[in-house]
PDB file of C-alpha atoms in Angstrom:
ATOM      1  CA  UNK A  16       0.000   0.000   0.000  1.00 36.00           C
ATOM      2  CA  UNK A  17       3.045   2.185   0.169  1.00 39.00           C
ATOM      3  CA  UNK A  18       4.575   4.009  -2.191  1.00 39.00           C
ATOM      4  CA  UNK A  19       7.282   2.461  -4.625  1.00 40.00           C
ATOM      5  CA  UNK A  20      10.089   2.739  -2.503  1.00 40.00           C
ATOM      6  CA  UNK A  21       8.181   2.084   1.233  1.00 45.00           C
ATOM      7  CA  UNK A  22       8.109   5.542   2.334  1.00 47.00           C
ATOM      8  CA  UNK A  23       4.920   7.119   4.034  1.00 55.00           C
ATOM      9  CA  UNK A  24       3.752  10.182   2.911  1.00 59.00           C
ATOM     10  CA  UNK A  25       3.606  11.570   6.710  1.00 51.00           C
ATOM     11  CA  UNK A  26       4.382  10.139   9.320  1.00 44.00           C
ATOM     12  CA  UNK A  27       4.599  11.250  13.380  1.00 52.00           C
ATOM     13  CA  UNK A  28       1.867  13.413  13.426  1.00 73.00           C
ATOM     14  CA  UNK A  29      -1.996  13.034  13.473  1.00 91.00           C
ATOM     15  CA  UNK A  30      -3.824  14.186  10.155  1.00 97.00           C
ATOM     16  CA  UNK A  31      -7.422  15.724  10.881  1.00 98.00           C
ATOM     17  CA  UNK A  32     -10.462  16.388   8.654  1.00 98.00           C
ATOM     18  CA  UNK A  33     -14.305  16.078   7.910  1.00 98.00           C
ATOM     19  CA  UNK A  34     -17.120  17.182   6.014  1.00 98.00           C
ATOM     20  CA  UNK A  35     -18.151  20.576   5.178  1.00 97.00           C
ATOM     21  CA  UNK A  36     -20.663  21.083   7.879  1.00 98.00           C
ATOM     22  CA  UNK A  37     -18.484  19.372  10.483  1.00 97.00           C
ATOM     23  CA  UNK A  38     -20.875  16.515  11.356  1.00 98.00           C
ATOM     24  CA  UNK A  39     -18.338  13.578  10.481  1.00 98.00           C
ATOM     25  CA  UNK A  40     -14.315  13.891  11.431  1.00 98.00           C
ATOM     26  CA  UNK A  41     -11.933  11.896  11.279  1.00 98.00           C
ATOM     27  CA  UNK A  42      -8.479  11.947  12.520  1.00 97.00           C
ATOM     28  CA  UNK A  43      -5.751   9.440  10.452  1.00 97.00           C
ATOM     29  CA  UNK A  44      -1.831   7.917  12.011  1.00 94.00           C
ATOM     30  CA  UNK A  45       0.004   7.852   8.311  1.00 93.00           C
ATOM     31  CA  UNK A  46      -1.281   8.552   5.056  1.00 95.00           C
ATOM     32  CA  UNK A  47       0.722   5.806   2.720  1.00 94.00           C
ATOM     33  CA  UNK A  48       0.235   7.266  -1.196  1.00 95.00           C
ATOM     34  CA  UNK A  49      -1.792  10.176  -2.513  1.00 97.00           C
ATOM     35  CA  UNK A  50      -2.635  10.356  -6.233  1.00 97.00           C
ATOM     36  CA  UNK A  51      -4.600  11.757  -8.864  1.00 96.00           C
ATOM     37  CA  UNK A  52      -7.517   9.669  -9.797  1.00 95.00           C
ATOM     38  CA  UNK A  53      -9.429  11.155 -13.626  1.00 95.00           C
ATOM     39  CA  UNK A  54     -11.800   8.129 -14.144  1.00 92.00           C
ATOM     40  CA  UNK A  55     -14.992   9.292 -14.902  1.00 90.00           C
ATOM     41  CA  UNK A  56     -16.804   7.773 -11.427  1.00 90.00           C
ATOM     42  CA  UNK A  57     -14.168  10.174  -9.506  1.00 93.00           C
ATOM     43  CA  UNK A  58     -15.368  12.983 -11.464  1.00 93.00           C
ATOM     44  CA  UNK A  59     -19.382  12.420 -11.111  1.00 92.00           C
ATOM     45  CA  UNK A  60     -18.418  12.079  -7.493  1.00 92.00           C
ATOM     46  CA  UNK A  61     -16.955  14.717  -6.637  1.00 94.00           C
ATOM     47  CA  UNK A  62     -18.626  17.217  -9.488  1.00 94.00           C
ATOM     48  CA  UNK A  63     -14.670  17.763 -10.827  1.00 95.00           C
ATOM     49  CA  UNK A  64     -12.463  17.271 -13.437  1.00 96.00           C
ATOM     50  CA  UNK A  65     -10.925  14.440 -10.620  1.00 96.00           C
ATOM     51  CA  UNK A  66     -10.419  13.793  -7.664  1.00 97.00           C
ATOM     52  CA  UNK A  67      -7.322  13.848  -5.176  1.00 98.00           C
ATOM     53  CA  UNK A  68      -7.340  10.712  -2.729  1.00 98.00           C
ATOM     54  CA  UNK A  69      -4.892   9.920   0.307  1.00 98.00           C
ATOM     55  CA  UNK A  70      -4.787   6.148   1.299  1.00 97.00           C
ATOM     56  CA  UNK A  71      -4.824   4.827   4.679  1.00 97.00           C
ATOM     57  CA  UNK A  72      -4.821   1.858   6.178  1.00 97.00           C
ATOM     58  CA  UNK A  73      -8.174   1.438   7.818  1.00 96.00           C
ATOM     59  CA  UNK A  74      -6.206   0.429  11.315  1.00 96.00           C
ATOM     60  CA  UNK A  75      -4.998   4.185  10.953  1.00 96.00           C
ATOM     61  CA  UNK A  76      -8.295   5.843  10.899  1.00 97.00           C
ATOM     62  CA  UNK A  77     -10.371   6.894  13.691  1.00 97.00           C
ATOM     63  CA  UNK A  78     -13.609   8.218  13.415  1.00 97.00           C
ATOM     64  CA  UNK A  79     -14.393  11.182  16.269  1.00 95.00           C
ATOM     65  CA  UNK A  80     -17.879  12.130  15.592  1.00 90.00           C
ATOM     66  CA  UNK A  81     -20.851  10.716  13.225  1.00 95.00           C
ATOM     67  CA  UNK A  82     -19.703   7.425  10.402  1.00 96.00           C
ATOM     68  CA  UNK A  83     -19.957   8.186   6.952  1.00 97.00           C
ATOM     69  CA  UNK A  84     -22.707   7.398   4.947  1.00 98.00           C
ATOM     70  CA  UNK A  85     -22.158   4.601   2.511  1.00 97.00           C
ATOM     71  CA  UNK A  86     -22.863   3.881  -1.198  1.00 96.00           C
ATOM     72  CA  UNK A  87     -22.238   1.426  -3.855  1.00 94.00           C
ATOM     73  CA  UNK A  88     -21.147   3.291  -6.674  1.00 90.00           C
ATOM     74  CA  UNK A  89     -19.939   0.307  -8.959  1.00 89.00           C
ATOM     75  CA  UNK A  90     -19.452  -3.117  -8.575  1.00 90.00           C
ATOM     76  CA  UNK A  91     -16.397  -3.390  -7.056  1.00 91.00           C
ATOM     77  CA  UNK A  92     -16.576  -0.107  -4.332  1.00 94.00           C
ATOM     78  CA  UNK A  93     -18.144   1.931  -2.302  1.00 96.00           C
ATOM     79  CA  UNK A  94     -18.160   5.821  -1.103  1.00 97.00           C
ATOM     80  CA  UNK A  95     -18.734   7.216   1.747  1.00 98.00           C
ATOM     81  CA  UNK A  96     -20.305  10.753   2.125  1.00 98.00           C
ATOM     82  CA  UNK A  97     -21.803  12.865   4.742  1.00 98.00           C
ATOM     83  CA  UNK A  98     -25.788  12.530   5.191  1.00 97.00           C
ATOM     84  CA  UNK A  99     -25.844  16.167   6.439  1.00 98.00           C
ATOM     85  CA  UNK A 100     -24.154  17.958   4.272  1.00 98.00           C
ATOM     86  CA  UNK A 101     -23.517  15.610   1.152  1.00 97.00           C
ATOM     87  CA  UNK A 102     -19.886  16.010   1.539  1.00 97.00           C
ATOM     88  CA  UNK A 103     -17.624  12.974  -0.419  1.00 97.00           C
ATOM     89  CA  UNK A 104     -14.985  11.738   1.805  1.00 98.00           C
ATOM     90  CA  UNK A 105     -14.166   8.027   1.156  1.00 98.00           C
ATOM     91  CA  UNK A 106     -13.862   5.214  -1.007  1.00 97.00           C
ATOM     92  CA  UNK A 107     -13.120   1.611  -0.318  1.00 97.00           C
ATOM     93  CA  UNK A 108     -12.973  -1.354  -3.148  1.00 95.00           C
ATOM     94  CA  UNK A 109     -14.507  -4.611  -1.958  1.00 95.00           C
ATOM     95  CA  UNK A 110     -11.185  -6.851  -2.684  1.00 95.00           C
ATOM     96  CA  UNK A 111      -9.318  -4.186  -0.225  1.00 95.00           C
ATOM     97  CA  UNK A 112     -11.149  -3.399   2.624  1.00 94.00           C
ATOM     98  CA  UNK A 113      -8.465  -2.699   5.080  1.00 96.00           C
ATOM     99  CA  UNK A 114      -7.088   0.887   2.942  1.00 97.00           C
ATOM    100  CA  UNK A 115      -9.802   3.195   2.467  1.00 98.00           C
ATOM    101  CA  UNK A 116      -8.939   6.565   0.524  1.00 98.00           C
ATOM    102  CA  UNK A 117     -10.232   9.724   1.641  1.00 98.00           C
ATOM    103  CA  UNK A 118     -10.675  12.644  -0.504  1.00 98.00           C
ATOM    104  CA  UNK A 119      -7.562  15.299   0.405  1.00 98.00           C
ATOM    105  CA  UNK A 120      -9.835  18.393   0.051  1.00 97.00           C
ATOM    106  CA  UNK A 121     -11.625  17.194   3.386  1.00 97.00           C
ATOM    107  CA  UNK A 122      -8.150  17.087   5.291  1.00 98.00           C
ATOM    108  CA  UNK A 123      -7.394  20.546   7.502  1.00 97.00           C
ATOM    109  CA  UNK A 124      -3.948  20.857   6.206  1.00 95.00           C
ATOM    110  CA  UNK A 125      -3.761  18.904   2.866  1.00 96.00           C
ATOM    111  CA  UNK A 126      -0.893  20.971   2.241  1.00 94.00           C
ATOM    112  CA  UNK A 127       1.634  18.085   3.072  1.00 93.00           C
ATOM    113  CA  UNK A 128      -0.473  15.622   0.960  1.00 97.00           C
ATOM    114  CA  UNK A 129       1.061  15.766  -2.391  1.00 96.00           C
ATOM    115  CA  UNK A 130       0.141  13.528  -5.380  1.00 97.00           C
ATOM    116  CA  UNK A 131       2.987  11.201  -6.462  1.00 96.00           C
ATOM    117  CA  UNK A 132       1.023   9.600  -9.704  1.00 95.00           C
ATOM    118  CA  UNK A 133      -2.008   9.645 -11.557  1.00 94.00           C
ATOM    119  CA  UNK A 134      -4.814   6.719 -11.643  1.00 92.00           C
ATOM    120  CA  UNK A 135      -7.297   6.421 -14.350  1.00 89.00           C
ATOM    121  CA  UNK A 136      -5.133   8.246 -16.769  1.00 89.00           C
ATOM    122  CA  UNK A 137      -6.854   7.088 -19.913  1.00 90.00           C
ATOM    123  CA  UNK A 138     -10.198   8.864 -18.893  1.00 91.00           C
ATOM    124  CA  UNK A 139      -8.153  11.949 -18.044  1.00 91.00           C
ATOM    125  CA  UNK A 140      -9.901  14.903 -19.909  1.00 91.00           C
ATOM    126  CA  UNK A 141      -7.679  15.968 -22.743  1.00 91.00           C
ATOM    127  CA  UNK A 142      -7.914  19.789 -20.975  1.00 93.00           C
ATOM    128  CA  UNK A 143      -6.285  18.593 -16.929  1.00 92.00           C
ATOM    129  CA  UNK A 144      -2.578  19.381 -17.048  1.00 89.00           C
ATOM    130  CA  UNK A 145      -1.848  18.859 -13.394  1.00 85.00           C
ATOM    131  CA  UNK A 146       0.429  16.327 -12.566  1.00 86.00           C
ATOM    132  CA  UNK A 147       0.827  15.429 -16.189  1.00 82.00           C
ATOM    133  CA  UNK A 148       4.639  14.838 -15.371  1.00 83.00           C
ATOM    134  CA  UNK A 149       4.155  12.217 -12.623  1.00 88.00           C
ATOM    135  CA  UNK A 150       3.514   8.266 -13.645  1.00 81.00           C
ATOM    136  CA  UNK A 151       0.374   7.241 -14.662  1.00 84.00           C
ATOM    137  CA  UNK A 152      -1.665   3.541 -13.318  1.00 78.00           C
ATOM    138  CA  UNK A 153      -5.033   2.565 -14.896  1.00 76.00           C
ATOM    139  CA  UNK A 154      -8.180   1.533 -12.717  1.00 69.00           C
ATOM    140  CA  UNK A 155     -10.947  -0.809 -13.391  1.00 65.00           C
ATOM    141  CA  UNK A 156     -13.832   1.235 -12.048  1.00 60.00           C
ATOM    142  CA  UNK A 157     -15.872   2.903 -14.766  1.00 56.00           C
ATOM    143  CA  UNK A 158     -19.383   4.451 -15.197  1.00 53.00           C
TER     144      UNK A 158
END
């Protein structure tokens, strides 16, 4: 679950973040890999051009107020969101349930939380030119 050469993307310190309205927060150990992700069932998610996850191992997370919400949104993950406010924070695929990914825009300081590749390059829109220089990993989740 690490990146290529076993580093953690932080480590030592406690990464916080929730929804928009605050209802559901979470607080995570280590985030292991952050990347890009352009296939299209990122985008309808989150209502962008893609979407920016940070994995964790589900051992590292800790959830401090209300659970996310959960949905099946193909057949091999789900998402979690916020039933308050709607927010998108999670996704999990069925054959890996102990990493979940949560969205880095939900973090309080996603500053640190850098993508190192892209995934789901070959629905990329032809338009996206961040992280166009990094490496670039296919998925199998499609709408």
């Amino acid at each position: 679950m690490g990146l290529s050469d076993g580093r953690e993307v932080t480590t030592g310190s406690r990464l916080h973040g929730g929804c928009l309205c605050g209802n559901v927060r979470f607080r995570v150990e280590a985030v292991s890999r952050v990347h890009y992700c352009h296939c299209d069932m990122c985008r309808r998610t989150t209502g962008s051009a893609f979407a920016v996850l940070a994995w964790v191992a589900s051992e590292n997370l800790s959830w401090d107020s209300a659970r996310p919400t959960y949905r099946r949104s193909s057949p091999i993950a789900r998402r979690g969101f916020c039933k308050a406010c709607g927010s998108p924070l999670s996704l999990v695929y069925d054959a890996s349930p102990q990493a979940i990914a949560l969205h880095v825009g939900c973090f309080d300081e996603p500053g640190s939380l850098a993508p190192q590749y892209n995934y789901g390059s070959t629905q990329r829109l032809g338009w996206v030119c961040c992280g166009i220089d990094l490496p670039h990993r296919e998925t199998k989740e499609q709408w």
